[in-house]
Amino acid sequence: MAVILDGKALRDKILLNLKKDIDLLTEKPKLSVILVGENPASVLYVNNKKKTAEKLGIISEVIKFPADVEEEILLDKIKELNNDDKVNAILVQLPLPEHINKQKVIDTINPKKDVDCFTSVNYGRLAAGLKPYVYPCTPKGILLLLDEYGIDLDGKNVVVVGRSNLVGKPMSLMALGRNATVTTCHSHTKNLSGITKTADVLISAVGEVLIEENMVRENSVVVDVGIFRDENGKVRGDVEFNDVENVVSYISPVPGGVGPMTIASLMLNTYELYMVQKSEVHSDLK
Ligand code: GUN
């Protein structure tokens, strides 16, 4: 039986420590979230982020716009937040409606307030092996989870399934930054199971039932980033958990694995941006 990579327990531990740090601050960090439209998943995520922030003493505001908002209005709001010294972190919840130029909106965020690491500046720095202001939340959460269980990536075969800008691609870059040998698989990959079976650490971020027992290596580590509802309405991930857990050494559950770690990373990032802005020193970026 595999050891469960318990994201909830680690989230609680991280947030407890973070709260202690935030309690020491007289002026509190502030996270501003922009939500366009009423996509139910986005509303749920945003409410969760706000609730968690408030428990920690992070000031949090959700700025809502209708789905048909003009792009210019969003850009103006972001510029206003950029210029507001009280706002330390800005998050534009994705997806955005089709008529909005997503990258233009994201690149209007001051990179110093880019809590997701989505701006071209921060993403480019990540790709170039330089430090962004903060690292993207989901891959950062996954590395924190692996660190907690003493799983070192140096020299290991890491296979990432999925190449999204949100998870797969930055995850591959960050695993490379940890000196792993990284393979990124996607919908055009031939012989997927032949590749996944070479993984010491397999990270699946696809959003459909995909990873079966015969696709994983014995005693490997499996991280499941997928989260969706099956035909019975049950929340599940990419991995056939009940079968795969008998084969591998470590496995992250859904729910309770990567999801809580993403939120923990967002809170850490908000605090880190606050500290950078307060001190105005940053080792690489001046
Ligand atoms: N939509 C789904 N996940 C995320 C995330 O981590 N950040 C943002 N901004 N939008 C998302």
Tab-separated table of C-alpha atoms and ligand atoms in Angstrom:
chain	number	residue	atom	x	y	z
A	1	MET	CA	0.000	0.000	0.000
A	2	ALA	CA	1.274	3.410	-0.943
A	3	VAL	CA	1.896	6.295	1.411
A	4	ILE	CA	-0.720	8.993	0.853
A	5	LEU	CA	0.674	12.428	0.004
A	6	ASP	CA	-1.600	14.357	2.349
A	7	GLY	CA	-2.067	17.830	0.918
A	8	LYS	CA	-4.646	18.842	3.498
A	9	ALA	CA	-2.354	18.128	6.446
A	10	LEU	CA	0.553	19.988	4.853
A	11	ARG	CA	-1.696	22.912	3.886
A	12	ASP	CA	-2.841	23.192	7.507
A	13	LYS	CA	0.750	23.132	8.747
A	14	ILE	CA	1.899	25.760	6.227
A	15	LEU	CA	-1.041	28.048	6.917
A	16	LEU	CA	-0.592	27.790	10.691
A	17	ASN	CA	3.009	28.969	10.342
A	18	LEU	CA	2.051	31.640	7.848
A	19	LYS	CA	-0.624	32.979	10.181
A	20	LYS	CA	2.006	33.405	12.887
A	21	ASP	CA	4.123	35.482	10.478
A	22	ILE	CA	1.139	37.559	9.381
A	23	ASP	CA	0.056	38.143	13.003
A	24	LEU	CA	3.370	39.936	13.517
A	25	LEU	CA	2.638	42.459	10.770
A	26	THR	CA	0.928	45.704	11.710
A	27	GLU	CA	-0.132	46.371	8.136
A	28	LYS	CA	-1.645	43.258	6.532
A	29	PRO	CA	-1.019	41.869	3.028
A	30	LYS	CA	-3.819	42.379	0.513
A	31	LEU	CA	-4.907	40.083	-2.325
A	32	SER	CA	-7.243	41.416	-5.024
A	33	VAL	CA	-9.043	38.851	-7.164
A	34	ILE	CA	-10.771	39.725	-10.429
A	35	LEU	CA	-13.665	37.461	-11.392
A	36	VAL	CA	-15.375	37.841	-14.755
A	37	GLY	CA	-18.738	36.120	-15.235
A	38	GLU	CA	-20.249	33.395	-13.105
A	39	ASN	CA	-18.515	30.161	-14.126
A	40	PRO	CA	-19.546	27.939	-11.154
A	41	ALA	CA	-16.096	26.363	-10.723
A	42	SER	CA	-14.448	29.810	-10.782
A	43	VAL	CA	-16.938	31.192	-8.240
A	44	LEU	CA	-16.203	28.235	-5.953
A	45	TYR	CA	-12.412	28.631	-6.287
A	46	VAL	CA	-12.566	32.376	-5.700
A	47	ASN	CA	-14.765	32.026	-2.614
A	48	ASN	CA	-12.374	29.408	-1.250
A	49	LYS	CA	-9.388	31.675	-1.792
A	50	LYS	CA	-11.139	34.567	-0.063
A	51	LYS	CA	-12.188	32.451	2.929
A	52	THR	CA	-8.688	31.048	3.400
A	53	ALA	CA	-7.092	34.490	3.075
A	54	GLU	CA	-9.392	35.987	5.681
A	55	LYS	CA	-8.648	33.208	8.179
A	56	LEU	CA	-4.971	34.135	7.914
A	57	GLY	CA	-5.471	37.874	8.307
A	58	ILE	CA	-4.785	38.568	4.620
A	59	ILE	CA	-7.109	41.294	3.363
A	60	SER	CA	-8.946	39.954	0.370
A	61	GLU	CA	-11.313	41.534	-2.128
A	62	VAL	CA	-13.143	39.959	-5.038
A	63	ILE	CA	-13.866	42.412	-7.838
A	64	LYS	CA	-16.672	41.060	-10.016
A	65	PHE	CA	-17.483	41.955	-13.600
A	66	PRO	CA	-20.280	40.674	-15.860
A	67	ALA	CA	-19.307	38.143	-18.559
A	68	ASP	CA	-19.783	40.782	-21.293
A	69	VAL	CA	-17.442	43.345	-19.700
A	70	GLU	CA	-15.319	45.358	-22.116
A	71	GLU	CA	-11.628	44.531	-22.099
A	72	GLU	CA	-10.723	48.180	-21.565
A	73	ILE	CA	-12.628	48.231	-18.257
A	74	LEU	CA	-10.631	45.248	-16.988
A	75	LEU	CA	-7.355	46.843	-18.069
A	76	ASP	CA	-8.269	50.067	-16.271
A	77	LYS	CA	-9.112	48.185	-13.081
A	78	ILE	CA	-5.796	46.319	-13.172
A	79	LYS	CA	-3.903	49.595	-13.681
A	80	GLU	CA	-5.737	51.035	-10.695
A	81	LEU	CA	-4.738	48.005	-8.575
A	82	ASN	CA	-1.130	48.288	-9.819
A	83	ASN	CA	-1.043	51.870	-8.556
A	84	ASP	CA	-2.654	51.098	-5.216
A	85	ASP	CA	0.110	50.638	-2.633
A	86	LYS	CA	-2.289	48.775	-0.363
A	87	VAL	CA	-2.707	45.969	-2.932
A	88	ASN	CA	0.171	43.488	-2.866
A	89	ALA	CA	-1.155	40.658	-5.043
A	90	ILE	CA	-3.437	40.567	-8.075
A	91	LEU	CA	-5.115	37.429	-9.418
A	92	VAL	CA	-7.263	37.330	-12.539
A	93	GLN	CA	-9.322	34.164	-12.291
A	94	LEU	CA	-9.202	32.073	-15.467
A	95	PRO	CA	-10.837	31.231	-17.793
A	96	LEU	CA	-11.834	34.623	-19.190
A	97	PRO	CA	-14.633	35.015	-21.775
A	98	GLU	CA	-13.630	34.545	-25.439
A	99	HIS	CA	-13.905	38.222	-26.406
A	100	ILE	CA	-11.184	39.187	-23.912
A	101	ASN	CA	-7.501	39.042	-24.880
A	102	LYS	CA	-6.324	36.940	-21.955
A	103	GLN	CA	-2.595	37.586	-22.325
A	104	LYS	CA	-3.118	41.330	-22.714
A	105	VAL	CA	-5.094	41.373	-19.471
A	106	ILE	CA	-2.506	39.284	-17.624
A	107	ASP	CA	0.411	41.332	-18.962
A	108	THR	CA	-1.176	44.494	-17.625
A	109	ILE	CA	-0.532	43.182	-14.085
A	110	ASN	CA	2.651	44.615	-12.588
A	111	PRO	CA	4.981	41.562	-12.400
A	112	LYS	CA	5.703	42.491	-8.781
A	113	LYS	CA	2.024	41.852	-7.980
A	114	ASP	CA	1.602	38.792	-10.243
A	115	VAL	CA	0.671	36.204	-7.615
A	116	ASP	CA	0.110	33.426	-10.219
A	117	CYS	CA	3.404	33.911	-12.115
A	118	PHE	CA	1.348	34.276	-15.306
A	119	THR	CA	2.774	37.506	-16.751
A	120	SER	CA	5.188	37.131	-19.669
A	121	VAL	CA	7.932	38.672	-17.532
A	122	ASN	CA	7.617	36.171	-14.696
A	123	TYR	CA	6.859	33.201	-16.951
A	124	GLY	CA	9.832	34.133	-19.133
A	125	ARG	CA	12.106	34.355	-16.123
A	126	LEU	CA	10.907	30.930	-14.989
A	127	ALA	CA	11.594	29.478	-18.460
A	128	ALA	CA	15.045	31.097	-18.526
A	129	GLY	CA	15.961	29.491	-15.211
A	130	LEU	CA	15.866	32.863	-13.433
A	131	LYS	CA	13.789	33.719	-10.402
A	132	PRO	CA	10.288	35.050	-11.002
A	133	TYR	CA	8.886	37.159	-8.145
A	134	VAL	CA	6.926	34.089	-7.043
A	135	TYR	CA	6.493	30.610	-8.533
A	136	PRO	CA	3.206	29.359	-10.062
A	137	CYS	CA	0.862	28.065	-7.371
A	138	THR	CA	0.086	24.504	-8.440
A	139	PRO	CA	3.632	23.376	-9.380
A	140	LYS	CA	4.965	25.141	-6.289
A	141	GLY	CA	2.426	23.266	-4.142
A	142	ILE	CA	3.431	19.948	-5.729
A	143	LEU	CA	7.121	20.535	-4.998
A	144	LEU	CA	6.320	21.506	-1.399
A	145	LEU	CA	4.325	18.279	-1.045
A	146	LEU	CA	7.151	16.150	-2.471
A	147	ASP	CA	9.671	17.942	-0.231
A	148	GLU	CA	7.540	17.211	2.820
A	149	TYR	CA	7.815	13.478	2.153
A	150	GLY	CA	11.544	13.651	1.385
A	151	ILE	CA	11.066	12.900	-2.320
A	152	ASP	CA	14.076	14.395	-4.096
A	153	LEU	CA	13.866	15.010	-7.863
A	154	ASP	CA	17.585	15.333	-8.560
A	155	GLY	CA	18.524	12.915	-11.356
A	156	LYS	CA	15.070	11.283	-11.320
A	157	ASN	CA	12.868	10.599	-14.338
A	158	VAL	CA	9.917	12.936	-13.967
A	159	VAL	CA	7.090	12.447	-16.468
A	160	VAL	CA	4.519	15.237	-16.665
A	161	VAL	CA	1.316	14.420	-18.544
A	162	GLY	CA	-0.273	17.658	-19.802
A	163	ARG	CA	1.337	20.782	-21.257
A	164	SER	CA	-1.032	23.545	-20.131
A	165	ASN	CA	0.384	26.959	-19.343
A	166	LEU	CA	-1.303	26.703	-15.941
A	167	VAL	CA	0.242	23.426	-14.737
A	168	GLY	CA	1.995	21.042	-17.151
A	169	LYS	CA	4.487	23.432	-18.702
A	170	PRO	CA	5.551	25.307	-15.540
A	171	MET	CA	5.674	21.980	-13.673
A	172	SER	CA	8.100	20.615	-16.273
A	173	LEU	CA	10.247	23.748	-15.995
A	174	MET	CA	10.316	23.618	-12.208
A	175	ALA	CA	11.174	19.904	-12.154
A	176	LEU	CA	14.015	20.715	-14.564
A	177	GLY	CA	15.074	23.398	-12.094
A	178	ARG	CA	15.359	20.595	-9.517
A	179	ASN	CA	17.706	18.695	-11.861
A	180	ALA	CA	15.185	16.052	-12.880
A	181	THR	CA	15.203	14.407	-16.314
A	182	VAL	CA	11.848	15.653	-17.531
A	183	THR	CA	9.524	14.274	-20.199
A	184	THR	CA	6.370	16.233	-21.016
A	185	CYS	CA	3.575	14.168	-22.579
A	186	HIS	CA	0.413	15.474	-24.228
A	187	SER	CA	-2.427	14.559	-26.568
A	188	HIS	CA	-0.048	13.891	-29.516
A	189	THR	CA	2.324	11.693	-27.521
A	190	LYS	CA	2.828	8.230	-28.987
A	191	ASN	CA	3.141	5.219	-26.687
A	192	LEU	CA	2.071	7.163	-23.586
A	193	SER	CA	2.139	4.169	-21.264
A	194	GLY	CA	5.636	3.223	-22.462
A	195	ILE	CA	6.799	6.641	-21.290
A	196	THR	CA	4.791	6.866	-18.065
A	197	LYS	CA	6.247	3.496	-17.043
A	198	THR	CA	9.730	5.046	-17.060
A	199	ALA	CA	8.696	7.613	-14.446
A	200	ASP	CA	10.202	7.719	-10.978
A	201	VAL	CA	7.723	10.539	-10.417
A	202	LEU	CA	4.595	10.742	-12.589
A	203	ILE	CA	2.580	13.963	-12.509
A	204	SER	CA	-0.743	13.874	-14.340
A	205	ALA	CA	-2.533	17.149	-15.111
A	206	VAL	CA	-5.058	16.330	-17.788
A	207	GLY	CA	-8.587	16.328	-16.382
A	208	GLU	CA	-9.805	12.925	-17.555
A	209	VAL	CA	-9.512	9.338	-16.380
A	210	LEU	CA	-6.137	8.355	-17.779
A	211	ILE	CA	-3.597	6.710	-15.490
A	212	GLU	CA	-4.211	3.009	-14.919
A	213	GLU	CA	-2.298	0.421	-12.950
A	214	ASN	CA	-0.448	-0.870	-16.034
A	215	MET	CA	0.906	2.623	-16.822
A	216	VAL	CA	2.936	3.165	-13.654
A	217	ARG	CA	6.221	1.787	-12.450
A	218	GLU	CA	6.407	-0.236	-9.265
A	219	ASN	CA	7.433	1.816	-6.236
A	220	SER	CA	7.203	5.083	-8.120
A	221	VAL	CA	5.542	8.319	-6.988
A	222	VAL	CA	2.242	9.449	-8.541
A	223	VAL	CA	0.882	12.983	-8.248
A	224	ASP	CA	-2.664	13.569	-9.501
A	225	VAL	CA	-3.446	17.159	-10.480
A	226	GLY	CA	-6.711	16.386	-12.298
A	227	ILE	CA	-9.973	17.275	-10.598
A	228	PHE	CA	-13.417	16.795	-12.098
A	229	ARG	CA	-16.722	15.028	-11.463
A	230	ASP	CA	-17.341	11.548	-12.858
A	231	GLU	CA	-20.684	10.472	-14.373
A	232	ASN	CA	-22.038	9.841	-10.859
A	233	GLY	CA	-21.106	13.336	-9.710
A	234	LYS	CA	-18.184	12.122	-7.593
A	235	VAL	CA	-15.058	14.312	-7.445
A	236	ARG	CA	-12.060	12.411	-8.806
A	237	GLY	CA	-8.693	12.829	-10.533
A	238	ASP	CA	-6.831	11.448	-13.574
A	239	VAL	CA	-5.553	8.381	-11.723
A	240	GLU	CA	-7.415	5.122	-11.066
A	241	PHE	CA	-6.533	5.511	-7.410
A	242	ASN	CA	-7.733	2.187	-5.978
A	243	ASP	CA	-5.700	0.141	-8.466
A	244	VAL	CA	-2.629	2.351	-8.702
A	245	GLU	CA	-2.149	2.701	-4.945
A	246	ASN	CA	-1.346	-1.013	-4.748
A	247	VAL	CA	1.621	-0.628	-7.089
A	248	VAL	CA	3.331	2.644	-6.185
A	249	SER	CA	5.180	3.952	-3.101
A	250	TYR	CA	3.501	7.355	-2.826
A	251	ILE	CA	0.277	8.733	-4.284
A	252	SER	CA	-1.681	11.959	-3.928
A	253	PRO	CA	-5.453	11.624	-3.499
A	254	VAL	CA	-8.201	13.686	-5.142
A	255	PRO	CA	-9.630	15.509	-3.316
A	256	GLY	CA	-7.132	16.269	-0.557
A	257	GLY	CA	-3.838	16.210	-2.454
A	258	VAL	CA	-2.736	18.928	-4.854
A	259	GLY	CA	-5.847	21.154	-4.506
A	260	PRO	CA	-5.192	22.259	-0.910
A	261	MET	CA	-1.523	22.782	-1.768
A	262	THR	CA	-2.445	25.200	-4.572
A	263	ILE	CA	-4.357	27.361	-2.102
A	264	ALA	CA	-1.502	27.185	0.421
A	265	SER	CA	0.904	28.345	-2.317
A	266	LEU	CA	-1.355	31.242	-3.220
A	267	MET	CA	-1.312	32.421	0.383
A	268	LEU	CA	2.469	32.006	0.608
A	269	ASN	CA	2.856	33.931	-2.658
A	270	THR	CA	0.686	36.785	-1.388
A	271	TYR	CA	2.865	37.040	1.709
A	272	GLU	CA	6.088	36.801	-0.302
A	273	LEU	CA	4.988	39.586	-2.669
A	274	TYR	CA	4.075	41.735	0.327
A	275	MET	CA	7.535	41.176	1.835
A	276	VAL	CA	9.269	41.991	-1.463
A	277	GLN	CA	7.262	45.172	-1.861
A	278	LYS	CA	7.888	46.233	1.724
A	279	SER	CA	11.600	45.679	1.540
A	280	GLU	CA	11.957	46.479	-2.172
A	281	VAL	CA	14.870	44.096	-2.332
A	282	HIS	CA	14.917	41.026	-4.467
A	283	SER	CA	17.984	38.978	-5.121
A	284	ASP	CA	17.648	38.797	-8.891
A	285	LEU	CA	15.156	41.473	-9.859
A	286	LYS	CA	15.930	45.079	-9.105
B	1	GUN	N1	-8.191	28.924	-12.883
B	1	GUN	C1	-7.942	27.651	-12.512
B	1	GUN	N2	-6.833	27.609	-11.743
B	1	GUN	C2	-6.377	28.871	-11.629
B	1	GUN	C3	-5.263	29.456	-10.959
B	1	GUN	O1	-4.444	28.815	-10.305
B	1	GUN	N3	-5.147	30.802	-11.092
B	1	GUN	C4	-6.024	31.527	-11.811
B	1	GUN	N4	-5.818	32.842	-11.894
B	1	GUN	N5	-7.057	31.023	-12.451
B	1	GUN	C5	-7.221	29.694	-12.354
